[in-house]
PDB file of C-alpha atoms in Angstrom:
ATOM      1  CA  MET A   1      24.731  11.156 -36.041  1.00  0.00           C
ATOM      2  CA  LYS A   2      23.799   8.450 -38.273  1.00  0.00           C
ATOM      3  CA  LYS A   3      20.080   7.957 -39.132  1.00  0.00           C
ATOM      4  CA  PRO A   4      19.717   4.409 -37.702  1.00  0.00           C
ATOM      5  CA  VAL A   5      21.279   5.276 -34.482  1.00  0.00           C
ATOM      6  CA  LEU A   6      18.896   8.287 -34.227  1.00  0.00           C
ATOM      7  CA  TYR A   7      15.856   6.311 -34.864  1.00  0.00           C
ATOM      8  CA  LEU A   8      16.964   3.559 -32.187  1.00  0.00           C
ATOM      9  CA  LEU A   9      17.374   6.548 -29.785  1.00  0.00           C
ATOM     10  CA  LEU A  10      13.866   8.043 -30.522  1.00  0.00           C
ATOM     11  CA  ALA A  11      12.380   4.479 -30.260  1.00  0.00           C
ATOM     12  CA  ALA A  12      14.083   4.026 -26.883  1.00  0.00           C
ATOM     13  CA  VAL A  13      12.854   7.043 -25.651  1.00  0.00           C
ATOM     14  CA  LEU A  14       9.333   6.600 -26.859  1.00  0.00           C
ATOM     15  CA  PHE A  15       9.222   2.957 -25.506  1.00  0.00           C
ATOM     16  CA  THR A  16      10.293   3.977 -22.080  1.00  0.00           C
ATOM     17  CA  SER A  17       7.875   6.932 -22.161  1.00  0.00           C
ATOM     18  CA  CYS A  18       5.114   4.614 -22.881  1.00  0.00           C
ATOM     19  CA  ALA A  19       6.084   2.107 -20.358  1.00  0.00           C
ATOM     20  CA  THR A  20       6.062   4.608 -17.710  1.00  0.00           C
ATOM     21  CA  ALA A  21       3.043   7.004 -18.931  1.00  0.00           C
ATOM     22  CA  SER A  22       0.534   7.897 -16.563  1.00  0.00           C
ATOM     23  CA  LEU A  23      -2.550   6.188 -16.802  1.00  0.00           C
ATOM     24  CA  SER A  24      -4.575   8.518 -14.576  1.00  0.00           C
ATOM     25  CA  LYS A  25      -5.467  12.175 -14.643  1.00  0.00           C
ATOM     26  CA  TYR A  26      -3.406  12.827 -11.856  1.00  0.00           C
ATOM     27  CA  ARG A  27       0.232  13.749 -13.143  1.00  0.00           C
ATOM     28  CA  GLY A  28       2.757  11.945 -11.199  1.00  0.00           C
ATOM     29  CA  VAL A  29       0.468   8.950 -10.186  1.00  0.00           C
ATOM     30  CA  GLY A  30       0.573   6.224 -12.606  1.00  0.00           C
ATOM     31  CA  ARG A  31      -2.741   4.870 -12.016  1.00  0.00           C
ATOM     32  CA  ILE A  32      -5.746   4.406  -9.579  1.00  0.00           C
ATOM     33  CA  LYS A  33      -6.168   0.630  -8.992  1.00  0.00           C
ATOM     34  CA  GLN A  34      -9.356  -0.888  -7.748  1.00  0.00           C
ATOM     35  CA  TYR A  35      -9.978  -4.007  -6.342  1.00  0.00           C
ATOM     36  CA  ASP A  36     -13.406  -5.612  -5.612  1.00  0.00           C
ATOM     37  CA  PHE A  37     -13.269  -8.049  -2.492  1.00  0.00           C
ATOM     38  CA  TYR A  38     -16.136 -10.535  -2.143  1.00  0.00           C
ATOM     39  CA  SER A  39     -16.514 -12.244   1.152  1.00  0.00           C
ATOM     40  CA  TYR A  40     -19.255 -13.855   3.103  1.00  0.00           C
ATOM     41  CA  ASP A  41     -17.800 -12.335   6.283  1.00  0.00           C
ATOM     42  CA  VAL A  42     -18.097  -8.887   5.068  1.00  0.00           C
ATOM     43  CA  PRO A  43     -20.905  -7.423   7.524  1.00  0.00           C
ATOM     44  CA  SER A  44     -23.942  -6.339   5.675  1.00  0.00           C
ATOM     45  CA  ALA A  45     -23.311  -2.806   6.840  1.00  0.00           C
ATOM     46  CA  PHE A  46     -19.997  -2.536   5.324  1.00  0.00           C
ATOM     47  CA  ASP A  47     -21.343  -3.691   1.686  1.00  0.00           C
ATOM     48  CA  GLY A  48     -19.637  -1.417  -0.363  1.00  0.00           C
ATOM     49  CA  PHE A  49     -17.211   0.087   2.240  1.00  0.00           C
ATOM     50  CA  ARG A  50     -14.240   1.907   0.287  1.00  0.00           C
ATOM     51  CA  ILE A  51     -10.727   1.485   1.747  1.00  0.00           C
ATOM     52  CA  GLY A  52      -8.113   3.889   0.273  1.00  0.00           C
ATOM     53  CA  PHE A  53      -4.563   2.533   0.307  1.00  0.00           C
ATOM     54  CA  ALA A  54      -1.200   4.078  -0.338  1.00  0.00           C
ATOM     55  CA  SER A  55       2.228   2.792   0.376  1.00  0.00           C
ATOM     56  CA  ASP A  56       6.120   3.526  -0.111  1.00  0.00           C
ATOM     57  CA  PHE A  57       5.953   7.169  -0.647  1.00  0.00           C
ATOM     58  CA  HIS A  58       9.748   7.361  -0.198  1.00  0.00           C
ATOM     59  CA  TYR A  59       9.363  11.324   0.170  1.00  0.00           C
ATOM     60  CA  GLU A  60      11.129  12.743  -1.619  1.00  0.00           C
ATOM     61  CA  SER A  61      12.813  10.345  -4.270  1.00  0.00           C
ATOM     62  CA  ARG A  62      10.837  10.216  -7.573  1.00  0.00           C
ATOM     63  CA  PHE A  63       7.926  11.216  -5.430  1.00  0.00           C
ATOM     64  CA  THR A  64       8.827  14.791  -5.126  1.00  0.00           C
ATOM     65  CA  ARG A  65       7.009  17.657  -3.743  1.00  0.00           C
ATOM     66  CA  LYS A  66       5.719  18.574  -7.383  1.00  0.00           C
ATOM     67  CA  ARG A  67       3.961  15.159  -7.322  1.00  0.00           C
ATOM     68  CA  LEU A  68       2.450  15.488  -3.765  1.00  0.00           C
ATOM     69  CA  ASP A  69      -0.450  17.667  -4.483  1.00  0.00           C
ATOM     70  CA  ASN A  70      -1.501  15.396  -7.322  1.00  0.00           C
ATOM     71  CA  ALA A  71      -1.217  12.332  -5.206  1.00  0.00           C
ATOM     72  CA  ILE A  72      -3.711  13.848  -2.472  1.00  0.00           C
ATOM     73  CA  ARG A  73      -5.956  14.558  -5.291  1.00  0.00           C
ATOM     74  CA  ALA A  74      -6.036  11.006  -6.378  1.00  0.00           C
ATOM     75  CA  LEU A  75      -6.544   9.800  -3.045  1.00  0.00           C
ATOM     76  CA  GLN A  76      -9.377  12.261  -2.404  1.00  0.00           C
ATOM     77  CA  SER A  77     -11.002  10.920  -5.546  1.00  0.00           C
ATOM     78  CA  LEU A  78     -11.373   7.651  -4.139  1.00  0.00           C
ATOM     79  CA  ASN A  79     -14.198   8.764  -2.018  1.00  0.00           C
ATOM     80  CA  ALA A  80     -12.811   6.338   0.790  1.00  0.00           C
ATOM     81  CA  ASP A  81     -14.565   5.484   4.030  1.00  0.00           C
ATOM     82  CA  VAL A  82     -10.843   5.012   5.708  1.00  0.00           C
ATOM     83  CA  LEU A  83      -7.357   5.484   4.372  1.00  0.00           C
ATOM     84  CA  LEU A  84      -4.600   2.995   5.071  1.00  0.00           C
ATOM     85  CA  LEU A  85      -0.921   3.737   4.814  1.00  0.00           C
ATOM     86  CA  GLY A  86       1.586   1.222   4.173  1.00  0.00           C
ATOM     87  CA  GLY A  87       4.932   2.579   5.506  1.00  0.00           C
ATOM     88  CA  ASP A  88       8.365   3.947   3.902  1.00  0.00           C
ATOM     89  CA  TYR A  89       7.236   7.404   4.145  1.00  0.00           C
ATOM     90  CA  GLY A  90      10.676   8.884   4.381  1.00  0.00           C
ATOM     91  CA  SER A  91      13.805   8.091   2.358  1.00  0.00           C
ATOM     92  CA  PRO A  92      17.933   8.456   2.924  1.00  0.00           C
ATOM     93  CA  LYS A  93      17.699  11.780   1.049  1.00  0.00           C
ATOM     94  CA  GLY A  94      15.357  13.390   3.515  1.00  0.00           C
ATOM     95  CA  GLY A  95      12.002  15.144   2.706  1.00  0.00           C
ATOM     96  CA  ASP A  96       9.988  16.642   5.302  1.00  0.00           C
ATOM     97  CA  MET A  97       7.538  14.554   7.151  1.00  0.00           C
ATOM     98  CA  ASP A  98       5.473  17.429   8.515  1.00  0.00           C
ATOM     99  CA  THR A  99       4.793  18.340   4.703  1.00  0.00           C
ATOM    100  CA  LEU A 100       3.794  15.004   3.755  1.00  0.00           C
ATOM    101  CA  PHE A 101       1.485  14.388   6.724  1.00  0.00           C
ATOM    102  CA  THR A 102      -0.082  17.612   6.603  1.00  0.00           C
ATOM    103  CA  ALA A 103      -1.055  16.838   2.783  1.00  0.00           C
ATOM    104  CA  LEU A 104      -2.271  13.489   3.993  1.00  0.00           C
ATOM    105  CA  GLY A 105      -4.280  14.862   6.523  1.00  0.00           C
ATOM    106  CA  LYS A 106      -6.389  16.761   3.901  1.00  0.00           C
ATOM    107  CA  VAL A 107      -7.780  13.225   2.725  1.00  0.00           C
ATOM    108  CA  LEU A 108     -10.992  13.324   4.882  1.00  0.00           C
ATOM    109  CA  THR A 109     -12.692  10.210   5.507  1.00  0.00           C
ATOM    110  CA  PRO A 110     -15.526   9.202   7.770  1.00  0.00           C
ATOM    111  CA  TYR A 111     -13.358   6.532   9.750  1.00  0.00           C
ATOM    112  CA  GLY A 112     -10.076   8.232   9.503  1.00  0.00           C
ATOM    113  CA  ILE A 113      -6.347   7.307   8.588  1.00  0.00           C
ATOM    114  CA  TYR A 114      -4.348   4.715   9.907  1.00  0.00           C
ATOM    115  CA  GLY A 115      -0.735   3.591   8.984  1.00  0.00           C
ATOM    116  CA  VAL A 116       2.239   1.355   9.975  1.00  0.00           C
ATOM    117  CA  MET A 117       5.906   2.085   9.427  1.00  0.00           C
ATOM    118  CA  GLY A 118       8.171   0.527   6.976  1.00  0.00           C
ATOM    119  CA  ASN A 119      11.805  -0.626   6.898  1.00  0.00           C
ATOM    120  CA  HIS A 120      13.111   2.944   5.723  1.00  0.00           C
ATOM    121  CA  ASP A 121      11.098   4.496   8.537  1.00  0.00           C
ATOM    122  CA  TYR A 122      12.673   2.287  11.053  1.00  0.00           C
ATOM    123  CA  SER A 123      16.006   3.031   9.753  1.00  0.00           C
ATOM    124  CA  TYR A 124      16.083   6.543   9.175  1.00  0.00           C
ATOM    125  CA  CYS A 125      12.921   8.608  10.536  1.00  0.00           C
ATOM    126  CA  TYR A 126      10.824   6.917  12.962  1.00  0.00           C
ATOM    127  CA  THR A 127      10.489   9.498  15.345  1.00  0.00           C
ATOM    128  CA  LYS A 128       9.946  12.391  12.735  1.00  0.00           C
ATOM    129  CA  VAL A 129       7.099  10.000  11.133  1.00  0.00           C
ATOM    130  CA  ALA A 130       5.518   9.228  14.455  1.00  0.00           C
ATOM    131  CA  GLU A 131       5.474  12.962  15.470  1.00  0.00           C
ATOM    132  CA  ALA A 132       3.986  14.114  11.981  1.00  0.00           C
ATOM    133  CA  MET A 133       1.484  11.400  12.375  1.00  0.00           C
ATOM    134  CA  LYS A 134       0.267  12.450  15.607  1.00  0.00           C
ATOM    135  CA  LYS A 135       0.255  16.128  14.774  1.00  0.00           C
ATOM    136  CA  ASN A 136      -2.060  15.309  11.781  1.00  0.00           C
ATOM    137  CA  ASN A 137      -4.554  12.632  13.386  1.00  0.00           C
ATOM    138  CA  VAL A 138      -3.136   9.782  11.725  1.00  0.00           C
ATOM    139  CA  HIS A 139      -3.175   6.731  13.801  1.00  0.00           C
ATOM    140  CA  LEU A 140       0.058   4.593  14.263  1.00  0.00           C
ATOM    141  CA  MET A 141      -0.383   0.925  14.189  1.00  0.00           C
ATOM    142  CA  GLU A 142       2.443  -0.717  15.987  1.00  0.00           C
ATOM    143  CA  HIS A 143       0.678  -4.143  16.522  1.00  0.00           C
ATOM    144  CA  LYS A 144      -2.402  -2.226  17.407  1.00  0.00           C
ATOM    145  CA  SER A 145      -6.022  -3.007  15.968  1.00  0.00           C
ATOM    146  CA  TYR A 146      -8.958  -0.763  15.612  1.00  0.00           C
ATOM    147  CA  LYS A 147     -12.602  -1.666  15.424  1.00  0.00           C
ATOM    148  CA  LEU A 148     -14.748   0.305  12.734  1.00  0.00           C
ATOM    149  CA  LEU A 149     -18.167   0.425  13.837  1.00  0.00           C
ATOM    150  CA  LYS A 150     -21.292   0.883  11.571  1.00  0.00           C
ATOM    151  CA  ASP A 151     -24.925   0.241  12.253  1.00  0.00           C
ATOM    152  CA  GLU A 152     -23.966  -1.784  15.231  1.00  0.00           C
ATOM    153  CA  GLN A 153     -21.678  -3.808  13.019  1.00  0.00           C
ATOM    154  CA  HIS A 154     -17.933  -3.722  12.943  1.00  0.00           C
ATOM    155  CA  ILE A 155     -14.891  -4.835  11.010  1.00  0.00           C
ATOM    156  CA  ILE A 156     -11.499  -4.974  12.437  1.00  0.00           C
ATOM    157  CA  ILE A 157      -8.032  -3.389  10.896  1.00  0.00           C
ATOM    158  CA  SER A 158      -4.945  -4.512  12.568  1.00  0.00           C
ATOM    159  CA  GLY A 159      -1.537  -3.029  11.855  1.00  0.00           C
ATOM    160  CA  VAL A 160       1.894  -5.018  12.195  1.00  0.00           C
ATOM    161  CA  ARG A 161       4.710  -3.483  13.828  1.00  0.00           C
ATOM    162  CA  ASN A 162       8.277  -4.162  12.273  1.00  0.00           C
ATOM    163  CA  PRO A 163       7.467  -7.090  10.303  1.00  0.00           C
ATOM    164  CA  PHE A 164      11.168  -7.844   9.645  1.00  0.00           C
ATOM    165  CA  ASP A 165      11.792  -8.603  13.430  1.00  0.00           C
ATOM    166  CA  LEU A 166       9.396 -11.765  13.636  1.00  0.00           C
ATOM    167  CA  LYS A 167      11.081 -12.781  17.290  1.00  0.00           C
ATOM    168  CA  LYS A 168      10.277  -9.476  18.659  1.00  0.00           C
ATOM    169  CA  ASN A 169       6.511  -9.293  17.453  1.00  0.00           C
ATOM    170  CA  GLY A 170       5.189 -12.401  18.607  1.00  0.00           C
ATOM    171  CA  ASP A 171       1.796 -13.396  16.889  1.00  0.00           C
ATOM    172  CA  SER A 172       0.050 -11.376  14.601  1.00  0.00           C
ATOM    173  CA  PRO A 173      -2.403  -8.776  15.686  1.00  0.00           C
ATOM    174  CA  SER A 174      -4.940 -10.441  13.583  1.00  0.00           C
ATOM    175  CA  GLN A 175      -5.055 -13.654  15.706  1.00  0.00           C
ATOM    176  CA  HIS A 176      -6.350 -11.722  18.849  1.00  0.00           C
ATOM    177  CA  PHE A 177     -10.041 -11.586  17.504  1.00  0.00           C
ATOM    178  CA  PRO A 178     -12.740 -14.213  16.938  1.00  0.00           C
ATOM    179  CA  ALA A 179     -12.540 -16.069  13.614  1.00  0.00           C
ATOM    180  CA  ASP A 180     -15.994 -14.568  12.275  1.00  0.00           C
ATOM    181  CA  ASP A 181     -14.875 -11.178  12.653  1.00  0.00           C
ATOM    182  CA  PHE A 182     -13.873  -9.506   9.416  1.00  0.00           C
ATOM    183  CA  ILE A 183     -10.259  -8.657  10.042  1.00  0.00           C
ATOM    184  CA  LEU A 184      -8.044  -6.574   7.404  1.00  0.00           C
ATOM    185  CA  LEU A 185      -4.394  -6.712   8.186  1.00  0.00           C
ATOM    186  CA  LEU A 186      -2.080  -4.022   7.216  1.00  0.00           C
ATOM    187  CA  THR A 187       1.571  -4.801   7.071  1.00  0.00           C
ATOM    188  CA  HIS A 188       4.645  -3.201   5.009  1.00  0.00           C
ATOM    189  CA  THR A 189       5.762  -6.276   3.404  1.00  0.00           C
ATOM    190  CA  PRO A 190       3.656  -9.379   2.074  1.00  0.00           C
ATOM    191  CA  ASP A 191       6.493 -11.625   3.290  1.00  0.00           C
ATOM    192  CA  TYR A 192       4.893 -11.210   6.539  1.00  0.00           C
ATOM    193  CA  ALA A 193       1.718 -12.903   5.451  1.00  0.00           C
ATOM    194  CA  GLU A 194       3.763 -16.306   4.859  1.00  0.00           C
ATOM    195  CA  ASP A 195       6.034 -15.774   7.561  1.00  0.00           C
ATOM    196  CA  THR A 196       3.565 -15.456  10.302  1.00  0.00           C
ATOM    197  CA  ASP A 197       0.300 -17.236  11.068  1.00  0.00           C
ATOM    198  CA  VAL A 198      -2.523 -14.735   9.853  1.00  0.00           C
ATOM    199  CA  SER A 199      -5.190 -17.179   9.292  1.00  0.00           C
ATOM    200  CA  ASN A 200      -7.569 -15.113  11.056  1.00  0.00           C
ATOM    201  CA  ALA A 201      -7.188 -12.300   8.535  1.00  0.00           C
ATOM    202  CA  ASN A 202      -9.837 -11.972   5.614  1.00  0.00           C
ATOM    203  CA  LEU A 203      -7.364  -9.686   3.463  1.00  0.00           C
ATOM    204  CA  VAL A 204      -3.989  -8.642   4.026  1.00  0.00           C
ATOM    205  CA  LEU A 205      -2.709  -5.320   2.252  1.00  0.00           C
ATOM    206  CA  ALA A 206       0.967  -4.615   1.698  1.00  0.00           C
ATOM    207  CA  GLY A 207       3.551  -2.528  -0.511  1.00  0.00           C
ATOM    208  CA  HIS A 208       7.570  -2.817   0.002  1.00  0.00           C
ATOM    209  CA  THR A 209       8.091  -4.372  -3.314  1.00  0.00           C
ATOM    210  CA  HIS A 210       7.492  -1.247  -5.528  1.00  0.00           C
ATOM    211  CA  GLY A 211       6.322  -3.756  -8.176  1.00  0.00           C
ATOM    212  CA  GLY A 212       9.976  -4.316  -8.640  1.00  0.00           C
ATOM    213  CA  GLN A 213      10.110  -0.880 -10.127  1.00  0.00           C
ATOM    214  CA  VAL A 214      11.374  -2.457 -13.398  1.00  0.00           C
ATOM    215  CA  SER A 215       9.177  -5.604 -14.404  1.00  0.00           C
ATOM    216  CA  LEU A 216       8.103  -7.925 -17.118  1.00  0.00           C
ATOM    217  CA  PHE A 217       4.586  -9.037 -17.535  1.00  0.00           C
ATOM    218  CA  LYS A 218       3.973  -8.146 -13.951  1.00  0.00           C
ATOM    219  CA  LYS A 219       5.835 -11.470 -12.869  1.00  0.00           C
ATOM    220  CA  TYR A 220       9.576 -11.005 -13.461  1.00  0.00           C
ATOM    221  CA  SER A 221      11.844  -8.152 -12.013  1.00  0.00           C
ATOM    222  CA  PRO A 222      15.543  -8.216 -11.769  1.00  0.00           C
ATOM    223  CA  VAL A 223      15.440  -6.597  -8.163  1.00  0.00           C
ATOM    224  CA  LYS A 224      14.003  -8.616  -5.390  1.00  0.00           C
ATOM    225  CA  HIS A 225      12.491  -7.025  -2.600  1.00  0.00           C
ATOM    226  CA  SER A 226      11.029 -10.400  -1.051  1.00  0.00           C
ATOM    227  CA  ILE A 227      12.575 -13.419   0.181  1.00  0.00           C
ATOM    228  CA  TYR A 228      10.392 -15.274  -2.080  1.00  0.00           C
ATOM    229  CA  GLY A 229      11.303 -13.813  -5.222  1.00  0.00           C
ATOM    230  CA  ASN A 230       8.724 -12.669  -7.526  1.00  0.00           C
ATOM    231  CA  ARG A 231       5.938 -14.424  -5.604  1.00  0.00           C
ATOM    232  CA  PHE A 232       4.622 -11.476  -4.018  1.00  0.00           C
ATOM    233  CA  LEU A 233       5.414  -9.091  -6.674  1.00  0.00           C
ATOM    234  CA  THR A 234       2.461  -6.886  -7.208  1.00  0.00           C
ATOM    235  CA  GLY A 235      -1.406  -7.433  -7.299  1.00  0.00           C
ATOM    236  CA  ARG A 236      -3.695  -9.814  -5.909  1.00  0.00           C
ATOM    237  CA  LYS A 237      -1.906 -13.172  -4.546  1.00  0.00           C
ATOM    238  CA  GLU A 238      -2.335 -15.552  -1.688  1.00  0.00           C
ATOM    239  CA  ASN A 239      -0.277 -16.942   0.900  1.00  0.00           C
ATOM    240  CA  SER A 240       0.377 -20.666   1.114  1.00  0.00           C
ATOM    241  CA  ALA A 241      -2.748 -21.002   3.561  1.00  0.00           C
ATOM    242  CA  GLY A 242      -4.799 -19.098   0.809  1.00  0.00           C
ATOM    243  CA  VAL A 243      -5.234 -15.952   2.622  1.00  0.00           C
ATOM    244  CA  PRO A 244      -5.472 -12.997  -0.166  1.00  0.00           C
ATOM    245  CA  ILE A 245      -3.070 -10.228  -0.112  1.00  0.00           C
ATOM    246  CA  ILE A 246      -3.160  -7.116  -2.215  1.00  0.00           C
ATOM    247  CA  ILE A 247       0.139  -5.710  -3.062  1.00  0.00           C
ATOM    248  CA  THR A 248       0.802  -2.425  -4.274  1.00  0.00           C
ATOM    249  CA  ASN A 249       3.462  -0.866  -6.522  1.00  0.00           C
ATOM    250  CA  GLY A 250       3.393   2.263  -4.157  1.00  0.00           C
ATOM    251  CA  LEU A 251       3.966   5.756  -4.886  1.00  0.00           C
ATOM    252  CA  GLY A 252       8.118   6.402  -4.659  1.00  0.00           C
ATOM    253  CA  THR A 253      11.209   4.437  -5.570  1.00  0.00           C
ATOM    254  CA  SER A 254      14.249   3.435  -3.863  1.00  0.00           C
ATOM    255  CA  ARG A 255      17.884   2.692  -4.925  1.00  0.00           C
ATOM    256  CA  MET A 256      17.305   4.027  -8.336  1.00  0.00           C
ATOM    257  CA  ASN A 257      14.478   6.682  -9.222  1.00  0.00           C
ATOM    258  CA  VAL A 258      13.155   4.581 -12.355  1.00  0.00           C
ATOM    259  CA  ARG A 259       9.840   2.586 -12.966  1.00  0.00           C
ATOM    260  CA  LEU A 260       9.531   0.575 -15.925  1.00  0.00           C
ATOM    261  CA  PHE A 261       6.130  -1.333 -16.596  1.00  0.00           C
ATOM    262  CA  THR A 262       5.349  -0.760 -13.035  1.00  0.00           C
ATOM    263  CA  PRO A 263       3.236   2.364 -12.827  1.00  0.00           C
ATOM    264  CA  SER A 264       3.094   4.061  -9.450  1.00  0.00           C
ATOM    265  CA  GLU A 265      -0.390   4.056  -7.910  1.00  0.00           C
ATOM    266  CA  VAL A 266      -2.874   4.544  -5.210  1.00  0.00           C
ATOM    267  CA  VAL A 267      -5.182   1.668  -4.528  1.00  0.00           C
ATOM    268  CA  LEU A 268      -9.042   1.466  -3.806  1.00  0.00           C
ATOM    269  CA  VAL A 269     -10.346  -1.820  -2.230  1.00  0.00           C
ATOM    270  CA  VAL A 270     -14.180  -2.195  -2.256  1.00  0.00           C
ATOM    271  CA  LEU A 271     -15.897  -4.470   0.166  1.00  0.00           C
ATOM    272  CA  HIS A 272     -18.591  -6.698  -0.994  1.00  0.00           C
ATOM    273  CA  ARG A 273     -20.854  -8.878   0.904  1.00  0.00           C
ATOM    274  CA  VAL A 274     -21.605 -12.265  -0.476  1.00  0.00           C
ATOM    275  CA  GLU A 275     -24.963 -13.977   0.736  1.00  0.00           C
ATOM    276  CA  LYS A 276     -24.677 -17.677   1.844  1.00  0.00           C
ATOM    277  CA  LYS A 277     -27.122 -19.679  -0.086  1.00  0.00           C
TER     278      LYS A 277
END
């Protein structure tokens, strides 16, 4: 092999390795991404409340059994008060849901674990996921809401049933509460926050996009997981009404087991109360 070609190949390997390298100490988890969320509506008792969030496991895709234990350790390191799961637990290739949720059940939080389903779950493994959730005390949120209580104050977490079937779903579960409640809405796809009235929600958490799996400058991706193109690709965004949305890259992959400039991640959201002047 000629030296110029060899150098190009070595450069390509190095470039790809750097672009997908883990930024966390948990091998197989690219990073732990923290968002600090400030709002007048956060009750004083929930100032500093820590929300763990993980989505798009696609177990087992790129996210294999070998990576599962490290992902659990990464989630445990968040010291979260509650853990939320954004769906797409299984994949067309299979992956034992009991193994996945038994592991997730080891992430002990004072307020428990709650999750919604993703499109892959509805297509391939709904019953297996639901049974594994129940066995491991994970609350399935199919247009259900829960009130988390602390020092006689509360916040609401609402979970969306199949966000791709808006006709069947009706209105958002977040709309069933007074506007002055602090409401966190969990949905698999960020498109839901644009397609449906979620004006009562203070914050929306979503996955589904995988950050594009391959992206440039966190804005452009050749693969579109949203009808809105790259508008809701990853990170903190807003819908047209100004409701903030946090979109995670997720842990697994679909279609192709590759990531480039879109590290897999688990997310920590810390709530902060802002006092009105």
